[in-house]
Each structure stands twice: as structure tokens, then as C-alpha cells.
Coordinates of C-alpha atoms in Angstrom, one line a residue:
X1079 CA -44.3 41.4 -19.7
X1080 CA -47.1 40.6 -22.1
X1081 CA -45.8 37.3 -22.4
X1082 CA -45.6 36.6 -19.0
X1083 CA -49.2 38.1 -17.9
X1084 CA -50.4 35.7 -20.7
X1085 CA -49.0 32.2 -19.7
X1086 CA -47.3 32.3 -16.7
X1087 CA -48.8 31.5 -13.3
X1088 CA -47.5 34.8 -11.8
X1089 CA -48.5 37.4 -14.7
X1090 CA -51.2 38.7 -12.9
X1091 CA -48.9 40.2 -10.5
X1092 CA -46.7 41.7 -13.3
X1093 CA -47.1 45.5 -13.1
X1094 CA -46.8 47.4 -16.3
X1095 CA -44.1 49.9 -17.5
X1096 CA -45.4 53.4 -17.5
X1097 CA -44.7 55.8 -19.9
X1098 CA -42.9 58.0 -17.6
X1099 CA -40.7 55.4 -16.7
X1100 CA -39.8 54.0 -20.3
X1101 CA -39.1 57.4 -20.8
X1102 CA -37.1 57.6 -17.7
X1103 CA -35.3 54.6 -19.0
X1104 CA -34.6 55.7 -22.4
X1105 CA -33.2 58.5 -21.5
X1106 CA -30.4 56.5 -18.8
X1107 CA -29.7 54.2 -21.2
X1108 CA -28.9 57.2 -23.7
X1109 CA -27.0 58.9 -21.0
X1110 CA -25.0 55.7 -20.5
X1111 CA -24.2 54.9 -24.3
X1112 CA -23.0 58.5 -24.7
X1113 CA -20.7 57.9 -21.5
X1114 CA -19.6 55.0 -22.9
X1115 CA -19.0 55.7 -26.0
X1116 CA -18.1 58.9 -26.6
X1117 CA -15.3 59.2 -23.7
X1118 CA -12.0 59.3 -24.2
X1119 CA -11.0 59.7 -20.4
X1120 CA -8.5 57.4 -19.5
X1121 CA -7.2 57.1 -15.7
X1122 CA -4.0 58.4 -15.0
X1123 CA -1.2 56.2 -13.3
X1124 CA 0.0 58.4 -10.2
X1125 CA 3.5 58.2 -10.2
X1126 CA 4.6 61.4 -7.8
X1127 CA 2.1 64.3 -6.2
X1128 CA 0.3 66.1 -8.7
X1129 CA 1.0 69.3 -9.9
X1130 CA 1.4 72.3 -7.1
X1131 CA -2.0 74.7 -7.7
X1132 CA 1.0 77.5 -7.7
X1133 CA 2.1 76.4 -10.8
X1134 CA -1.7 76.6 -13.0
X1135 CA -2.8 79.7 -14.5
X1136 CA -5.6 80.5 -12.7
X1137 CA -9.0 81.1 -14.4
X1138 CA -11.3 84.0 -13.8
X1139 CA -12.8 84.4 -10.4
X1140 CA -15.9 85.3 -12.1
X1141 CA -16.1 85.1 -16.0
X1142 CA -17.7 87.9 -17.4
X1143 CA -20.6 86.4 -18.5
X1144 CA -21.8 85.5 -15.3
X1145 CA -21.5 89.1 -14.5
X1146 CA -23.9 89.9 -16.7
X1147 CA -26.5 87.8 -15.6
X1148 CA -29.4 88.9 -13.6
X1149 CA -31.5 85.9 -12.6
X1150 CA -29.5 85.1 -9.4
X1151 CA -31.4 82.1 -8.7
X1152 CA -29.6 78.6 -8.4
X1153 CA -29.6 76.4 -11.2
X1154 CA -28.6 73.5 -9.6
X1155 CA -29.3 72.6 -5.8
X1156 CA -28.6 70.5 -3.5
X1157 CA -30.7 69.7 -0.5
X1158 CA -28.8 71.2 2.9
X1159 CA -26.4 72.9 0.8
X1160 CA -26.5 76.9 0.9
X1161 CA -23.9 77.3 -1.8
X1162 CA -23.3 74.3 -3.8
X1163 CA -20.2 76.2 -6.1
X1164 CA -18.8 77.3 -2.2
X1165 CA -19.1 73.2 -1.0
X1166 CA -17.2 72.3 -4.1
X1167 CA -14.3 74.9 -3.1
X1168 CA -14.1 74.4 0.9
X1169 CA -13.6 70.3 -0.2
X1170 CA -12.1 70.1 -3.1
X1171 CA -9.0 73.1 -2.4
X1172 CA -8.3 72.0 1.0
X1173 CA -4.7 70.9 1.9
X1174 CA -6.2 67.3 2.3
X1175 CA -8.0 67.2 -1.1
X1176 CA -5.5 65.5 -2.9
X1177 CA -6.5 62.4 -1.7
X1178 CA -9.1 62.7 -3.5
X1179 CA -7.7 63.8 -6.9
X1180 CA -5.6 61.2 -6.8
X1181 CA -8.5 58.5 -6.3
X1182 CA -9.9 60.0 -9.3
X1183 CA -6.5 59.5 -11.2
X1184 CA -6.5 56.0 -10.7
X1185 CA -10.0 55.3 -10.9
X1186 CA -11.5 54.2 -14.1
X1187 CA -14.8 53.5 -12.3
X1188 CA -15.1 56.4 -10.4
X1189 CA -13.9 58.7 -13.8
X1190 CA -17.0 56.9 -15.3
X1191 CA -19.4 57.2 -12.6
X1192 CA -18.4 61.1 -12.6
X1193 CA -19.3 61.4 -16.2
X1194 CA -22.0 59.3 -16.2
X1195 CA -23.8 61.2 -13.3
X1196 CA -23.3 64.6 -15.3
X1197 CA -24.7 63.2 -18.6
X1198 CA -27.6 62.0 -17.0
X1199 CA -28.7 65.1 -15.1
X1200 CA -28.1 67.1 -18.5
X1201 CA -30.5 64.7 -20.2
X1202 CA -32.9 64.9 -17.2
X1203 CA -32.9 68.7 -18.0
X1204 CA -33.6 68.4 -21.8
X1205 CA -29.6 69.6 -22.4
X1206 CA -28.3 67.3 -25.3
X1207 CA -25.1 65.2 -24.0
X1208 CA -23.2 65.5 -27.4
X1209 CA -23.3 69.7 -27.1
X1210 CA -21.5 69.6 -23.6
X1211 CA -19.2 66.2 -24.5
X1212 CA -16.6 68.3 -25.7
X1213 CA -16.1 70.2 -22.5
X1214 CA -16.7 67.6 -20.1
X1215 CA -14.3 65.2 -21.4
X1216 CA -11.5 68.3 -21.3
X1217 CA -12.5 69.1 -17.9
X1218 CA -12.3 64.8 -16.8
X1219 CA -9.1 65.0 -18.3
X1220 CA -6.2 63.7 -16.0
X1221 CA -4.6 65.4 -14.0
X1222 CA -7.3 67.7 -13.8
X1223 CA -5.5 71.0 -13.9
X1224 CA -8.6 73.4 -14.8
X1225 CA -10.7 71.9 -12.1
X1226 CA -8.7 72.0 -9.1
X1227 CA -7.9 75.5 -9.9
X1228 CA -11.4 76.1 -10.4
X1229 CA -11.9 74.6 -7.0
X1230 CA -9.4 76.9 -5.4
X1231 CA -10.9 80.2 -6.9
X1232 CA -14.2 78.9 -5.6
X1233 CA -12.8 78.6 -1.8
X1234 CA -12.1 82.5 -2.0
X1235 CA -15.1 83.7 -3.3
X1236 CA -17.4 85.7 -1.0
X1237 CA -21.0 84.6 -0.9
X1238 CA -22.6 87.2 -3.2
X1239 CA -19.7 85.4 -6.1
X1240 CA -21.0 82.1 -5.2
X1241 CA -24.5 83.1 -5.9
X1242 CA -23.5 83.8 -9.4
X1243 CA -22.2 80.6 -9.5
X1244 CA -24.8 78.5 -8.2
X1245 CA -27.0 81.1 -10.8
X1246 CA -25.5 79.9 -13.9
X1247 CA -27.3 79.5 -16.8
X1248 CA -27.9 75.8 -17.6
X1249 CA -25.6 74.1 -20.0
X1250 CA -22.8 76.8 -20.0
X1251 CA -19.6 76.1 -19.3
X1252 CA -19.7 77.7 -15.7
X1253 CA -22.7 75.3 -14.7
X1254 CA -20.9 72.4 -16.4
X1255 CA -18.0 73.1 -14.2
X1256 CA -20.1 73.5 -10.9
X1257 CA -21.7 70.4 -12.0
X1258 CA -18.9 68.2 -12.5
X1259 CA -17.2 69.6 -9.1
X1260 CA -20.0 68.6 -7.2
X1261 CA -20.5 65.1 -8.9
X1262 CA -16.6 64.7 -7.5
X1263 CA -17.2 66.0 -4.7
X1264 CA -20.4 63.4 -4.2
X1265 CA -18.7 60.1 -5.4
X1266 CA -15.9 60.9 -3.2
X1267 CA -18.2 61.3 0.1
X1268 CA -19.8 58.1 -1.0
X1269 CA -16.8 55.7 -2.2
X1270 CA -14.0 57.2 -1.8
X1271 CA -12.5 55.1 1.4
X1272 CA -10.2 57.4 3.0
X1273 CA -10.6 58.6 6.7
X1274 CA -8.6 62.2 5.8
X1275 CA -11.4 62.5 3.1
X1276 CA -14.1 61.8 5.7
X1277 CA -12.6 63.8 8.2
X1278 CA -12.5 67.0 5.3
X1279 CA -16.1 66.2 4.4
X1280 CA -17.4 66.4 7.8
X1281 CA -16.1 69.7 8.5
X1282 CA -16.7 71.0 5.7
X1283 CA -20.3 70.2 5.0
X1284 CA -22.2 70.5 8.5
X1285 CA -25.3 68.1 9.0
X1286 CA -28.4 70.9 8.4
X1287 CA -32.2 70.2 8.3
X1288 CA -34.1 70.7 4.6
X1289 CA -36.0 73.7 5.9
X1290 CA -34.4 75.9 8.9
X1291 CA -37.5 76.6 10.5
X1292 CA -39.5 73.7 11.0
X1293 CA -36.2 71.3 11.4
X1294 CA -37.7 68.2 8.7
X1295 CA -35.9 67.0 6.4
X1296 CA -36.8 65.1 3.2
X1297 CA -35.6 62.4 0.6
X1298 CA -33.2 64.0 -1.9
X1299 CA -35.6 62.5 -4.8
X1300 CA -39.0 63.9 -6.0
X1301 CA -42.1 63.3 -4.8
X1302 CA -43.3 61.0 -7.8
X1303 CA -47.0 59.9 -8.5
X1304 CA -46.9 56.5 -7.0
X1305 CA -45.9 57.9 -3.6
X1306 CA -49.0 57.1 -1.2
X1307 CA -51.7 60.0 -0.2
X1308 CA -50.4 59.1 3.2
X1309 CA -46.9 60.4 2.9
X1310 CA -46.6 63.7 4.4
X1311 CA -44.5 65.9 1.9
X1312 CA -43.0 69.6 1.6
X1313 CA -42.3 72.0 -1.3
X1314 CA -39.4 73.7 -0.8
X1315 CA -39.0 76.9 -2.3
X1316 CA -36.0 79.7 -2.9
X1317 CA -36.2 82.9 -2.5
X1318 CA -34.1 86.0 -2.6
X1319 CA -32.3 88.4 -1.9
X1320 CA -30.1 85.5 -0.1
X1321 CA -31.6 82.7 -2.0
X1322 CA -31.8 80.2 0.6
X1323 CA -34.5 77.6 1.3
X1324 CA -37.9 76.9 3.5
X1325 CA -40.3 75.3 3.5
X1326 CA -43.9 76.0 1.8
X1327 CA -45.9 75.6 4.4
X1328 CA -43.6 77.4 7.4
X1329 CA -43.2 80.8 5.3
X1330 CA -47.0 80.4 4.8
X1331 CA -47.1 80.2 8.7
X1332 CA -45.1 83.1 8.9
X1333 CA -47.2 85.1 6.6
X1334 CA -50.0 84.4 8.8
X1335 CA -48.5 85.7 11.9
X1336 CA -48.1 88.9 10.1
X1337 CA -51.6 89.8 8.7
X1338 CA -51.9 86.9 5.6
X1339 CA -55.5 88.0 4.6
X1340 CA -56.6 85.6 1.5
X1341 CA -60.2 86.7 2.0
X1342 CA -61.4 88.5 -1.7
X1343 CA -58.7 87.0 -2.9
X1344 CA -56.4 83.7 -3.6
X1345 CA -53.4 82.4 -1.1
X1346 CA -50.8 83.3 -3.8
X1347 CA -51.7 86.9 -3.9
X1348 CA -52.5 87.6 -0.1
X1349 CA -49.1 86.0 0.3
X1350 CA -47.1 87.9 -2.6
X1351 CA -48.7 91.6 -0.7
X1352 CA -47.1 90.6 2.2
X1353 CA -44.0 89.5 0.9
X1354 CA -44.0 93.1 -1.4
X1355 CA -44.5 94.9 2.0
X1356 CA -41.2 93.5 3.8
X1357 CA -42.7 91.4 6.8
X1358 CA -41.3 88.3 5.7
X1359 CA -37.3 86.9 7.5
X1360 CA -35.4 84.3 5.9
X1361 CA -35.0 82.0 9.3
X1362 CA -31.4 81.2 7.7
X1363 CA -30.4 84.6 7.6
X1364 CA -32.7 87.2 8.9
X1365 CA -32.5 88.6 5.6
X1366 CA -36.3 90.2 4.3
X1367 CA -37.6 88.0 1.6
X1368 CA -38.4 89.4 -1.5
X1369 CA -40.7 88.2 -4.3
X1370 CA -40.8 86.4 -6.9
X1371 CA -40.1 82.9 -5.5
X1372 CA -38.9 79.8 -7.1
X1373 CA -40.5 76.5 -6.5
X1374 CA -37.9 73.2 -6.3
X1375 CA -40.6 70.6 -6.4
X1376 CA -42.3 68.6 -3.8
X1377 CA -40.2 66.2 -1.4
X1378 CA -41.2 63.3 0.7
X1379 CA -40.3 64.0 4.3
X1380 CA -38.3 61.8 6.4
X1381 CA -39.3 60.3 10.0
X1382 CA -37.7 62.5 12.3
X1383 CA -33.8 61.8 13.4
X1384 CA -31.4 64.1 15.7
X1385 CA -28.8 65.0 13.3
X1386 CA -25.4 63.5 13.3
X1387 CA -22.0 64.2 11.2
X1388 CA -22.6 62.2 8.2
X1389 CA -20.4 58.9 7.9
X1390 CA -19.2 57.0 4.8
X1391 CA -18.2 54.0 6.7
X1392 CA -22.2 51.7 6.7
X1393 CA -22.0 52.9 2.5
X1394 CA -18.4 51.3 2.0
X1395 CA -19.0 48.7 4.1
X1396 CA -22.7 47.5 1.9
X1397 CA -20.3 48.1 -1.0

């Protein structure tokens, strides 16, 4: 780049790397050298069905160690999705989910991309990928016993189990389970080019808006600092006891219409009283809101589009 904005014509127009993205970039290319590298996954030529669930031991519904956690809010989160550890269960044990277990036997990409995608959120979040290496590579290991009977404990959870789940703490083996299910459960919505698989997908995650009340929805990445001033965005936040997700500024509205008085004081704590007091719904679940709350980050919000059952086919066919 210094080369270029020296001697050739165009080098004025060169725009310089950032340190946030050099950063950005070390850290992929770390993530990717440690997938590479350090895998021993191997696809698994498919010769037969694979194993009936019937015959694996099944793993504890709970482990006790989630049991003995109190923060109940989600570690990982998806936008749209209430229960990302129930999503990976209602797709991934269903009758037509060996479809995609089987893709993933044969895969070597997809394998890869699976891995690949959990190494890189870990070193997103600061985890190092050579701690969970170990257990990720047992859990990608085909035919991938432990994580379709994972999957089918999941399905017959009730929702106060799956918000232990979604709860658990970063880097242990329960999130690193949730993680990889949902990485599966992504690259096979995306590439995995079977109509039963679309057809499961469909019904089993229903098109929802990012916050319930004010219907908007947003772009699954964070708002960054070169997005434009003009941009309209949202915060999202989660709250409990149901620890679902609104927006900022429409549980702000809602505090208002019942008696939000910042005067002698700042928004946060006006809002906070009001919260303490019980006036506040969840407009997911009618549940009262309690405090504290936990911020997700900022979003960029999208025009606004009637929503529609999502469809792999325009994604296969740019592929």
C-alpha cells in the first residue's frame, strides 16, 4: 500500500488498513491456520444409514454444571432465534435430519467450514483455539455419535432447560457443543442442496422480525465505525426472566407510557425504577421484565420487507 500510494497513478485512492482490521485479520488467519492445521477430521465415506440414535448412550439432559449456574443469560445469540440450543434440536433430531449428517459425512469442505466457523468465533471472543481443539475435533469426528444425540436431548428439553443452554459459560464444553450444533445447523441452511432439508428448515425456524414490537429487522453483523451517521440502527437488548429480545428504543417507549420520569435524574435510572416496579411486558411473551439487562450491541436496520419462509435456492444457485 505504501508502495502503491508512492508511484502508482491510482495510490491516492488506496485506503489504509486500520488497526482494527489488521487485527481483525490476524486473528482469521490464526483461526484458519489452527483449522488447518491442527485437524485431524477426515470425511467419512457413507456406505449404509448411520447409526440408529436408539443404539447411543445418551448424554445428560442437563450436565450438572449447568445446574449450578445462575447467570441465565445467553452466551451465544442469534438474531430471530428465541432458543438457539432448542433450534439446533427441532433441526438436527428430526426424522429428516439425516440428510444432513450424511452431507456432513461426505463433506470435506463443509467439515472444514464447520470448524473453521467455530475457531473463529472463539478467537473473536478472546477464547484460545488450541484449549477447545481437543474437544472440537472429538465432537467433528465422523459419524458424529455424541452430537446427534446431543441434538435429540435438546428437542425434549422444555424451555427453562434450553435457557441453561443458551446460558452456558463461554468456552465450556456445553457452549462448545451448542456452538458447533448451530454452525451445522447454519452451513446446512446455506449449502446444503437438499429440498427435505429446506423443507425441515422452514418449519422449523419460522421467519420473525429482530425486535417483536416495532417489526425491523437488522443486519446480522455489528454496527462498525465506518457505517454512515445516516444509517438508522438499533441496540438490542436481553432481558429476563424469559430472556428474549427488543429493541432499545421500543422498551424505552414503553417505559414512557408508563410514567418514565428522567427529570432529577439520568434515562438509565428513571428506566431501571420502572423496570424494579413491574410495569414493563416482554411483547414476546407477556412475561414482566426484570432488571439488570444485557446489551447485544448495535445493529444496522434493514429497509423494510414483508417476511417470507426463508429459501436456500438464490444462495445455491450464486454458488
Amino acid at each position: 500500500l505504501r508502495l502503491l500510494s508512492t508511484q502508482h497513478p491510482l495510490g491516492s485512492m488506496v485506503r489504509r488498513i486500520t488497526g482494527r482490521e489488521r487485527r481483525r485479520l490476524r486473528a482469521w488467519k490464526e483461526a484458519d491456520a489452527c483449522s488447518r492445521s491442527s485437524s485431524p477430521i477426515q470425511p467419512l465415506a457413507v456406505s449404509g444409514e448411520l447409526p440408529l440414535l436408539t443404539t447411543l448412550r445418551a448424554p445428560d439432559a442437563v450436565p450438572p454444571a449447568l445446574l449450578g449456574h445462575a447467570d441465565r443469560f445467553p452466551t451465544k445469540f442469534r438474531i430471530g432465534v428465541e432458543r438457539l440450543s432448542g433450534l439446533a434440536g427441532r433441526v438436527l433430531a428430526s426424522p429428516d435430519a439425516d440428510g444432513i449428517w450424511e452431507w456432513l459425512c461426505r463433506s470435506s469442505v463443509a467439515l472444514r467450514a464447520v470448524r473453521r466457523a467455530v475457531v473463529q468465533e472463539c478467537v473473536r471472543l478472546g477464547l484460545s483455539a488450541d484449549v477447545i481443539g481437543p474437544h472440537l475435533n472429538a465432537l467433528l469426528a465422523p459419524p458424529f455419535d455424541a452430537l446427534r444425540k446431543r441434538a435429540e436431548s435438546l428437542r425434549e428439553l422444555s424451555d427453562d432447560d434450553l435457557m441453561l443452554w443458551d446460558a452456558a459459560p463461554l468456552g465450556s464444553r456445553e457452549w462448545i457443543e451448542v456452538a458447533v450444533l448451530d454452525e451445522i445447523r447454519e452451513h446446512a441452511r446455506l449449502y446444503c442442496g437438499n429440498q427435505a432439508v429446506d423443507n425441515l428448515m422452514a418449519a422449523a425456524e419460522p421467519p420473525t422480525h429482530a425486535c417483536p414490537r416495532c417489526m425491523r429487522d437488522v443486519s446480522m453483523a455489528a454496527r462498525g465505525p465506518n457505517t454512515t451517521a445516516m444509517e438508522d440502527e438499533m441496540r438490542l437488548i436481553v432481558y429476563g426472566p424469559c430472556y428474549h429480545k427488543a429493541c432499545y428504543d421500543c422498551l424505552l417507549d414503553m417505559a414512557e407510557e408508563r410514567g418514565l420520569d428522567c427529570e432529577g435524574g439520568g434515562v438509565l435510572a428513571a428506566l431501571e425504577q420502572v423496570v424494579r416496579a413491574g410495569s414493563l411486558q416482554c411483547p414476546s411473551c407477556d412475561a414482566t421484565v426484570t432488571w439488570p439487562w444485557h446489551d447485544c450491541g448495535r445493529f444496522t436496520v434493514k429497509p423494510y420487507e414483508p417476511l417470507a419462509a426463508p429459501s436456500c435456492a438464490p444462495r445455491r444457485a450464486a454458488q
